[in-house]
C-alpha cells in the first residue's frame, strides 16, 4: 500500500485539485484507491460531492474506525471526508506524542489494504499535518509556476527535512508542477530552477492551468466526470502513470537544496 501525503504549506498551488483528480485517475486505471480529506476546510470532501459531515474527525478523536468513515465514489475509489469537527483535532492536549500517530494506526488497522492512499493535507505543519506526514511513505508536492511557489518549495523542503530527522525516517518526495502556463516565460524559468535543484523528485507530467479544473468541484465532480475528453483529464491520466512508474523504480530522494 502506497500512502502519499499531498502537501504544501503555500495555498493556491492546486493541492486539492491534484488529490481529487489523481485519485480518480488511479482508480480508473484499475487500482483500489482511498482519498482522505485531512484539511478542516473540507474542500476535497465538497469537490467529491460528499454530504455526510462525519469522517476523519471521528477517527482522530477515537470515536470510529477508518473503515467506518468510507464513502463510495465508484471505480474502486473510497473517500474519507474531513468532518465538521476536524479543526478541533489541532487542539487535542491529551495523548502526548501518540496524537501524531493516530492516522497511521488507523491505516494500519484497515481490514484490507488499498493500492494507493492519497491524503489531502492542510496548509500548515500542525497536528493534522504531522498525522499525514507520519502516516505517509511518500510526499507529493504540487508547485505552481511562480517565484513565490518556488521559494515556498525550498522552505518546505527544509521543514520536512527537520521533521524527518526527528522521526528518524525519510519519505520519498515527488514534485508536480501544477497550474502551469507554458506560454509564460517566468513559469518556464521556475520549471528550470526546479529541475536544477530537485531533478530526481520532479515528475515528468505538468498539470496545465485550465478553467475546467476550477469548475468541476462546484458540480461535485472530478475532471473525468465533468469533461473526460478535455486535455486536463489526459494530464491527470499521465500523472497517474508517472506515479505508478516512479513507484516501480529504486527509491530516490531529492537533496534539501535551496532553489
mmCIF file with all atom_site columns, N, CA and C in Angstrom, residues 16-26 28 44 47-48 75 77 207-240:
data_model
loop_
_atom_site.group_PDB
_atom_site.id
_atom_site.type_symbol
_atom_site.label_atom_id
_atom_site.label_alt_id
_atom_site.label_comp_id
_atom_site.label_asym_id
_atom_site.label_entity_id
_atom_site.label_seq_id
_atom_site.pdbx_PDB_ins_code
_atom_site.Cartn_x
_atom_site.Cartn_y
_atom_site.Cartn_z
_atom_site.occupancy
_atom_site.B_iso_or_equiv
_atom_site.pdbx_formal_charge
_atom_site.auth_seq_id
_atom_site.auth_comp_id
_atom_site.auth_asym_id
_atom_site.auth_atom_id
_atom_site.pdbx_PDB_model_num
ATOM 1   N N  . UNK A 1 16  ? -5.562  20.422 -3.571  1.00 0.00 ? 16  UNK A N  1
ATOM 2   C CA . UNK A 1 16  ? -6.807  19.653 -3.552  1.00 0.00 ? 16  UNK A CA 1
ATOM 3   C C  . UNK A 1 16  ? -7.194  19.192 -4.952  1.00 0.00 ? 16  UNK A C  1
ATOM 4   N N  . UNK A 1 17  ? -6.957  20.035 -5.953  1.00 0.00 ? 17  UNK A N  1
ATOM 5   C CA . UNK A 1 17  ? -7.238  19.660 -7.338  1.00 0.00 ? 17  UNK A CA 1
ATOM 6   C C  . UNK A 1 17  ? -6.430  18.431 -7.734  1.00 0.00 ? 17  UNK A C  1
ATOM 7   N N  . UNK A 1 18  ? -5.160  18.388 -7.327  1.00 0.00 ? 18  UNK A N  1
ATOM 8   C CA . UNK A 1 18  ? -4.314  17.244 -7.627  1.00 0.00 ? 18  UNK A CA 1
ATOM 9   C C  . UNK A 1 18  ? -4.825  15.994 -6.916  1.00 0.00 ? 18  UNK A C  1
ATOM 10  N N  . UNK A 1 19  ? -5.152  16.111 -5.631  1.00 0.00 ? 19  UNK A N  1
ATOM 11  C CA . UNK A 1 19  ? -5.639  14.956 -4.877  1.00 0.00 ? 19  UNK A CA 1
ATOM 12  C C  . UNK A 1 19  ? -6.931  14.418 -5.487  1.00 0.00 ? 19  UNK A C  1
ATOM 13  N N  . UNK A 1 20  ? -7.834  15.308 -5.793  1.00 0.00 ? 20  UNK A N  1
ATOM 14  C CA . UNK A 1 20  ? -9.143  14.945 -6.354  1.00 0.00 ? 20  UNK A CA 1
ATOM 15  C C  . UNK A 1 20  ? -9.001  14.152 -7.649  1.00 0.00 ? 20  UNK A C  1
ATOM 16  N N  . UNK A 1 21  ? -8.282  14.718 -8.586  1.00 0.00 ? 21  UNK A N  1
ATOM 17  C CA . UNK A 1 21  ? -8.242  14.130 -9.923  1.00 0.00 ? 21  UNK A CA 1
ATOM 18  C C  . UNK A 1 21  ? -7.219  13.007 -10.055 1.00 0.00 ? 21  UNK A C  1
ATOM 19  N N  . UNK A 1 22  ? -6.138  13.078 -9.306  1.00 0.00 ? 22  UNK A N  1
ATOM 20  C CA . UNK A 1 22  ? -5.166  11.993 -9.337  1.00 0.00 ? 22  UNK A CA 1
ATOM 21  C C  . UNK A 1 22  ? -5.748  10.729 -8.722  1.00 0.00 ? 22  UNK A C  1
ATOM 22  N N  . UNK A 1 23  ? -6.484  10.862 -7.631  1.00 0.00 ? 23  UNK A N  1
ATOM 23  C CA . UNK A 1 23  ? -7.092  9.679  -7.009  1.00 0.00 ? 23  UNK A CA 1
ATOM 24  C C  . UNK A 1 23  ? -8.078  9.016  -7.962  1.00 0.00 ? 23  UNK A C  1
ATOM 25  N N  . UNK A 1 24  ? -8.856  9.818  -8.690  1.00 0.00 ? 24  UNK A N  1
ATOM 26  C CA . UNK A 1 24  ? -9.810  9.242  -9.635  1.00 0.00 ? 24  UNK A CA 1
ATOM 27  C C  . UNK A 1 24  ? -9.084  8.617  -10.824 1.00 0.00 ? 24  UNK A C  1
ATOM 28  N N  . UNK A 1 25  ? -8.003  9.264  -11.283 1.00 0.00 ? 25  UNK A N  1
ATOM 29  C CA . UNK A 1 25  ? -7.225  8.710  -12.393 1.00 0.00 ? 25  UNK A CA 1
ATOM 30  C C  . UNK A 1 25  ? -6.645  7.348  -12.031 1.00 0.00 ? 25  UNK A C  1
ATOM 31  N N  . UNK A 1 26  ? -6.130  7.220  -10.821 1.00 0.00 ? 26  UNK A N  1
ATOM 32  C CA . UNK A 1 26  ? -5.587  5.937  -10.367 1.00 0.00 ? 26  UNK A CA 1
ATOM 33  C C  . UNK A 1 26  ? -6.684  4.881  -10.274 1.00 0.00 ? 26  UNK A C  1
ATOM 34  N N  . UNK A 1 28  ? -9.477  4.808  -12.030 1.00 0.00 ? 28  UNK A N  1
ATOM 35  C CA . UNK A 1 28  ? -9.872  4.448  -13.387 1.00 0.00 ? 28  UNK A CA 1
ATOM 36  C C  . UNK A 1 28  ? -8.844  3.533  -14.051 1.00 0.00 ? 28  UNK A C  1
ATOM 37  N N  . UNK A 1 44  ? -11.768 18.974 -0.360  1.00 0.00 ? 44  UNK A N  1
ATOM 38  C CA . UNK A 1 44  ? -11.775 17.713 -1.096  1.00 0.00 ? 44  UNK A CA 1
ATOM 39  C C  . UNK A 1 44  ? -13.120 17.014 -0.937  1.00 0.00 ? 44  UNK A C  1
ATOM 40  N N  . UNK A 1 47  ? -15.549 18.758 -3.125  1.00 0.00 ? 47  UNK A N  1
ATOM 41  C CA . UNK A 1 47  ? -15.279 18.510 -4.538  1.00 0.00 ? 47  UNK A CA 1
ATOM 42  C C  . UNK A 1 47  ? -15.792 17.147 -4.975  1.00 0.00 ? 47  UNK A C  1
ATOM 43  N N  . UNK A 1 48  ? -15.804 16.186 -4.057  1.00 0.00 ? 48  UNK A N  1
ATOM 44  C CA . UNK A 1 48  ? -16.357 14.871 -4.355  1.00 0.00 ? 48  UNK A CA 1
ATOM 45  C C  . UNK A 1 48  ? -17.877 14.833 -4.172  1.00 0.00 ? 48  UNK A C  1
ATOM 46  N N  . UNK A 1 75  ? -15.722 3.018  -9.068  1.00 0.00 ? 75  UNK A N  1
ATOM 47  C CA . UNK A 1 75  ? -14.462 2.700  -9.748  1.00 0.00 ? 75  UNK A CA 1
ATOM 48  C C  . UNK A 1 75  ? -13.347 2.307  -8.780  1.00 0.00 ? 75  UNK A C  1
ATOM 49  N N  . UNK A 1 77  ? -12.851 3.543  -5.838  1.00 0.00 ? 77  UNK A N  1
ATOM 50  C CA . UNK A 1 77  ? -12.401 4.730  -5.104  1.00 0.00 ? 77  UNK A CA 1
ATOM 51  C C  . UNK A 1 77  ? -13.269 4.957  -3.871  1.00 0.00 ? 77  UNK A C  1
ATOM 52  N N  . UNK A 1 207 ? 0.728   19.626 -14.881 1.00 0.00 ? 207 UNK A N  1
ATOM 53  C CA . UNK A 1 207 ? -0.711  19.890 -14.888 1.00 0.00 ? 207 UNK A CA 1
ATOM 54  C C  . UNK A 1 207 ? -0.930  21.322 -15.354 1.00 0.00 ? 207 UNK A C  1
ATOM 55  N N  . UNK A 1 208 ? -1.467  21.450 -16.541 1.00 0.00 ? 208 UNK A N  1
ATOM 56  C CA . UNK A 1 208 ? -1.629  22.771 -17.136 1.00 0.00 ? 208 UNK A CA 1
ATOM 57  C C  . UNK A 1 208 ? -2.854  23.505 -16.574 1.00 0.00 ? 208 UNK A C  1
ATOM 58  N N  . UNK A 1 209 ? -2.698  24.809 -16.448 1.00 0.00 ? 209 UNK A N  1
ATOM 59  C CA . UNK A 1 209 ? -3.788  25.647 -15.942 1.00 0.00 ? 209 UNK A CA 1
ATOM 60  C C  . UNK A 1 209 ? -4.945  25.652 -16.939 1.00 0.00 ? 209 UNK A C  1
ATOM 61  N N  . UNK A 1 210 ? -6.156  25.455 -16.432 1.00 0.00 ? 210 UNK A N  1
ATOM 62  C CA . UNK A 1 210 ? -7.346  25.500 -17.259 1.00 0.00 ? 210 UNK A CA 1
ATOM 63  C C  . UNK A 1 210 ? -8.555  25.730 -16.376 1.00 0.00 ? 210 UNK A C  1
ATOM 64  N N  . UNK A 1 211 ? -9.532  26.430 -16.901 1.00 0.00 ? 211 UNK A N  1
ATOM 65  C CA . UNK A 1 211 ? -10.689 26.807 -16.096 1.00 0.00 ? 211 UNK A CA 1
ATOM 66  C C  . UNK A 1 211 ? -11.531 25.598 -15.699 1.00 0.00 ? 211 UNK A C  1
ATOM 67  N N  . UNK A 1 212 ? -11.520 24.523 -16.486 1.00 0.00 ? 212 UNK A N  1
ATOM 68  C CA . UNK A 1 212 ? -12.388 23.386 -16.174 1.00 0.00 ? 212 UNK A CA 1
ATOM 69  C C  . UNK A 1 212 ? -11.970 22.703 -14.866 1.00 0.00 ? 212 UNK A C  1
ATOM 70  N N  . UNK A 1 213 ? -10.697 22.780 -14.498 1.00 0.00 ? 213 UNK A N  1
ATOM 71  C CA . UNK A 1 213 ? -10.264 22.199 -13.228 1.00 0.00 ? 213 UNK A CA 1
ATOM 72  C C  . UNK A 1 213 ? -10.800 22.992 -12.047 1.00 0.00 ? 213 UNK A C  1
ATOM 73  N N  . UNK A 1 214 ? -11.039 24.272 -12.241 1.00 0.00 ? 214 UNK A N  1
ATOM 74  C CA . UNK A 1 214 ? -11.652 25.088 -11.194 1.00 0.00 ? 214 UNK A CA 1
ATOM 75  C C  . UNK A 1 214 ? -13.163 24.917 -11.165 1.00 0.00 ? 214 UNK A C  1
ATOM 76  N N  . UNK A 1 215 ? -13.754 24.608 -12.309 1.00 0.00 ? 215 UNK A N  1
ATOM 77  C CA . UNK A 1 215 ? -15.208 24.483 -12.396 1.00 0.00 ? 215 UNK A CA 1
ATOM 78  C C  . UNK A 1 215 ? -15.728 23.160 -11.851 1.00 0.00 ? 215 UNK A C  1
ATOM 79  N N  . UNK A 1 216 ? -15.024 22.072 -12.118 1.00 0.00 ? 216 UNK A N  1
ATOM 80  C CA . UNK A 1 216 ? -15.586 20.750 -11.829 1.00 0.00 ? 216 UNK A CA 1
ATOM 81  C C  . UNK A 1 216 ? -15.963 20.539 -10.363 1.00 0.00 ? 216 UNK A C  1
ATOM 82  N N  . UNK A 1 217 ? -15.168 21.036 -9.371  1.00 0.00 ? 217 UNK A N  1
ATOM 83  C CA . UNK A 1 217 ? -15.571 20.807 -7.975  1.00 0.00 ? 217 UNK A CA 1
ATOM 84  C C  . UNK A 1 217 ? -16.906 21.439 -7.610  1.00 0.00 ? 217 UNK A C  1
ATOM 85  N N  . UNK A 1 218 ? -17.274 22.523 -8.293  1.00 0.00 ? 218 UNK A N  1
ATOM 86  C CA . UNK A 1 218 ? -18.553 23.169 -7.973  1.00 0.00 ? 218 UNK A CA 1
ATOM 87  C C  . UNK A 1 218 ? -19.741 22.275 -8.326  1.00 0.00 ? 218 UNK A C  1
ATOM 88  N N  . UNK A 1 219 ? -19.500 21.268 -9.163  1.00 0.00 ? 219 UNK A N  1
ATOM 89  C CA . UNK A 1 219 ? -20.534 20.298 -9.517  1.00 0.00 ? 219 UNK A CA 1
ATOM 90  C C  . UNK A 1 219 ? -20.354 18.991 -8.750  1.00 0.00 ? 219 UNK A C  1
ATOM 91  N N  . UNK A 1 220 ? -19.398 18.961 -7.820  1.00 0.00 ? 220 UNK A N  1
ATOM 92  C CA . UNK A 1 220 ? -19.118 17.735 -7.080  1.00 0.00 ? 220 UNK A CA 1
ATOM 93  C C  . UNK A 1 220 ? -18.558 16.649 -7.973  1.00 0.00 ? 220 UNK A C  1
ATOM 94  N N  . UNK A 1 221 ? -17.745 17.049 -8.956  1.00 0.00 ? 221 UNK A N  1
ATOM 95  C CA . UNK A 1 221 ? -17.234 16.102 -9.936  1.00 0.00 ? 221 UNK A CA 1
ATOM 96  C C  . UNK A 1 221 ? -15.730 16.260 -10.124 1.00 0.00 ? 221 UNK A C  1
ATOM 97  N N  . UNK A 1 222 ? -15.075 15.160 -10.495 1.00 0.00 ? 222 UNK A N  1
ATOM 98  C CA . UNK A 1 222 ? -13.687 15.225 -10.941 1.00 0.00 ? 222 UNK A CA 1
ATOM 99  C C  . UNK A 1 222 ? -13.681 15.619 -12.415 1.00 0.00 ? 222 UNK A C  1
ATOM 100 N N  . UNK A 1 223 ? -12.494 15.855 -12.951 1.00 0.00 ? 223 UNK A N  1
ATOM 101 C CA . UNK A 1 223 ? -12.402 16.212 -14.365 1.00 0.00 ? 223 UNK A CA 1
ATOM 102 C C  . UNK A 1 223 ? -12.884 15.067 -15.244 1.00 0.00 ? 223 UNK A C  1
ATOM 103 N N  . UNK A 1 224 ? -12.763 13.832 -14.759 1.00 0.00 ? 224 UNK A N  1
ATOM 104 C CA . UNK A 1 224 ? -13.173 12.672 -15.557 1.00 0.00 ? 224 UNK A CA 1
ATOM 105 C C  . UNK A 1 224 ? -14.685 12.531 -15.637 1.00 0.00 ? 224 UNK A C  1
ATOM 106 N N  . UNK A 1 225 ? -15.394 13.157 -14.741 1.00 0.00 ? 225 UNK A N  1
ATOM 107 C CA . UNK A 1 225 ? -16.856 13.180 -14.787 1.00 0.00 ? 225 UNK A CA 1
ATOM 108 C C  . UNK A 1 225 ? -17.348 14.443 -15.480 1.00 0.00 ? 225 UNK A C  1
ATOM 109 N N  . UNK A 1 226 ? -16.624 15.536 -15.284 1.00 0.00 ? 226 UNK A N  1
ATOM 110 C CA . UNK A 1 226 ? -17.072 16.839 -15.786 1.00 0.00 ? 226 UNK A CA 1
ATOM 111 C C  . UNK A 1 226 ? -16.776 17.008 -17.273 1.00 0.00 ? 226 UNK A C  1
ATOM 112 N N  . UNK A 1 227 ? -15.529 16.785 -17.669 1.00 0.00 ? 227 UNK A N  1
ATOM 113 C CA . UNK A 1 227 ? -15.144 16.864 -19.080 1.00 0.00 ? 227 UNK A CA 1
ATOM 114 C C  . UNK A 1 227 ? -14.067 15.817 -19.366 1.00 0.00 ? 227 UNK A C  1
ATOM 115 N N  . UNK A 1 228 ? -14.465 14.564 -19.500 1.00 0.00 ? 228 UNK A N  1
ATOM 116 C CA . UNK A 1 228 ? -13.487 13.482 -19.624 1.00 0.00 ? 228 UNK A CA 1
ATOM 117 C C  . UNK A 1 228 ? -12.617 13.545 -20.864 1.00 0.00 ? 228 UNK A C  1
ATOM 118 N N  . UNK A 1 229 ? -13.016 14.290 -21.888 1.00 0.00 ? 229 UNK A N  1
ATOM 119 C CA . UNK A 1 229 ? -12.221 14.381 -23.113 1.00 0.00 ? 229 UNK A CA 1
ATOM 120 C C  . UNK A 1 229 ? -11.288 15.595 -23.116 1.00 0.00 ? 229 UNK A C  1
ATOM 121 N N  . UNK A 1 230 ? -11.344 16.384 -22.068 1.00 0.00 ? 230 UNK A N  1
ATOM 122 C CA . UNK A 1 230 ? -10.513 17.591 -22.007 1.00 0.00 ? 230 UNK A CA 1
ATOM 123 C C  . UNK A 1 230 ? -9.050  17.217 -21.798 1.00 0.00 ? 230 UNK A C  1
ATOM 124 N N  . UNK A 1 231 ? -8.133  18.070 -22.251 1.00 0.00 ? 231 UNK A N  1
ATOM 125 C CA . UNK A 1 231 ? -6.695  17.797 -22.075 1.00 0.00 ? 231 UNK A CA 1
ATOM 126 C C  . UNK A 1 231 ? -6.305  17.687 -20.614 1.00 0.00 ? 231 UNK A C  1
ATOM 127 N N  . UNK A 1 232 ? -7.072  18.323 -19.726 1.00 0.00 ? 232 UNK A N  1
ATOM 128 C CA . UNK A 1 232 ? -6.771  18.219 -18.297 1.00 0.00 ? 232 UNK A CA 1
ATOM 129 C C  . UNK A 1 232 ? -6.939  16.785 -17.807 1.00 0.00 ? 232 UNK A C  1
ATOM 130 N N  . UNK A 1 233 ? -7.918  16.073 -18.359 1.00 0.00 ? 233 UNK A N  1
ATOM 131 C CA . UNK A 1 233 ? -8.095  14.666 -17.999 1.00 0.00 ? 233 UNK A CA 1
ATOM 132 C C  . UNK A 1 233 ? -6.890  13.852 -18.468 1.00 0.00 ? 233 UNK A C  1
ATOM 133 N N  . UNK A 1 234 ? -6.389  14.166 -19.647 1.00 0.00 ? 234 UNK A N  1
ATOM 134 C CA . UNK A 1 234 ? -5.198  13.465 -20.141 1.00 0.00 ? 234 UNK A CA 1
ATOM 135 C C  . UNK A 1 234 ? -3.986  13.772 -19.268 1.00 0.00 ? 234 UNK A C  1
ATOM 136 N N  . UNK A 1 235 ? -3.879  15.020 -18.797 1.00 0.00 ? 235 UNK A N  1
ATOM 137 C CA . UNK A 1 235 ? -2.773  15.377 -17.904 1.00 0.00 ? 235 UNK A CA 1
ATOM 138 C C  . UNK A 1 235 ? -2.779  14.492 -16.660 1.00 0.00 ? 235 UNK A C  1
ATOM 139 N N  . UNK A 1 236 ? -3.952  14.320 -16.072 1.00 0.00 ? 236 UNK A N  1
ATOM 140 C CA . UNK A 1 236 ? -4.020  13.546 -14.832 1.00 0.00 ? 236 UNK A CA 1
ATOM 141 C C  . UNK A 1 236 ? -3.861  12.051 -15.087 1.00 0.00 ? 236 UNK A C  1
ATOM 142 N N  . UNK A 1 237 ? -4.308  11.568 -16.225 1.00 0.00 ? 237 UNK A N  1
ATOM 143 C CA . UNK A 1 237 ? -4.047  10.175 -16.568 1.00 0.00 ? 237 UNK A CA 1
ATOM 144 C C  . UNK A 1 237 ? -2.547  9.923  -16.681 1.00 0.00 ? 237 UNK A C  1
ATOM 145 N N  . UNK A 1 238 ? -1.840  10.867 -17.305 1.00 0.00 ? 238 UNK A N  1
ATOM 146 C CA . UNK A 1 238 ? -0.398  10.712 -17.457 1.00 0.00 ? 238 UNK A CA 1
ATOM 147 C C  . UNK A 1 238 ? 0.320   10.882 -16.126 1.00 0.00 ? 238 UNK A C  1
ATOM 148 N N  . UNK A 1 239 ? -0.171  11.790 -15.279 1.00 0.00 ? 239 UNK A N  1
ATOM 149 C CA . UNK A 1 239 ? 0.428   11.959 -13.959 1.00 0.00 ? 239 UNK A CA 1
ATOM 150 C C  . UNK A 1 239 ? 0.282   10.675 -13.143 1.00 0.00 ? 239 UNK A C  1
ATOM 151 N N  . UNK A 1 240 ? -0.875  10.057 -13.232 1.00 0.00 ? 240 UNK A N  1
ATOM 152 C CA . UNK A 1 240 ? -1.081  8.778  -12.534 1.00 0.00 ? 240 UNK A CA 1
ATOM 153 C C  . UNK A 1 240 ? -0.089  7.734  -13.038 1.00 0.00 ? 240 UNK A C  1
#
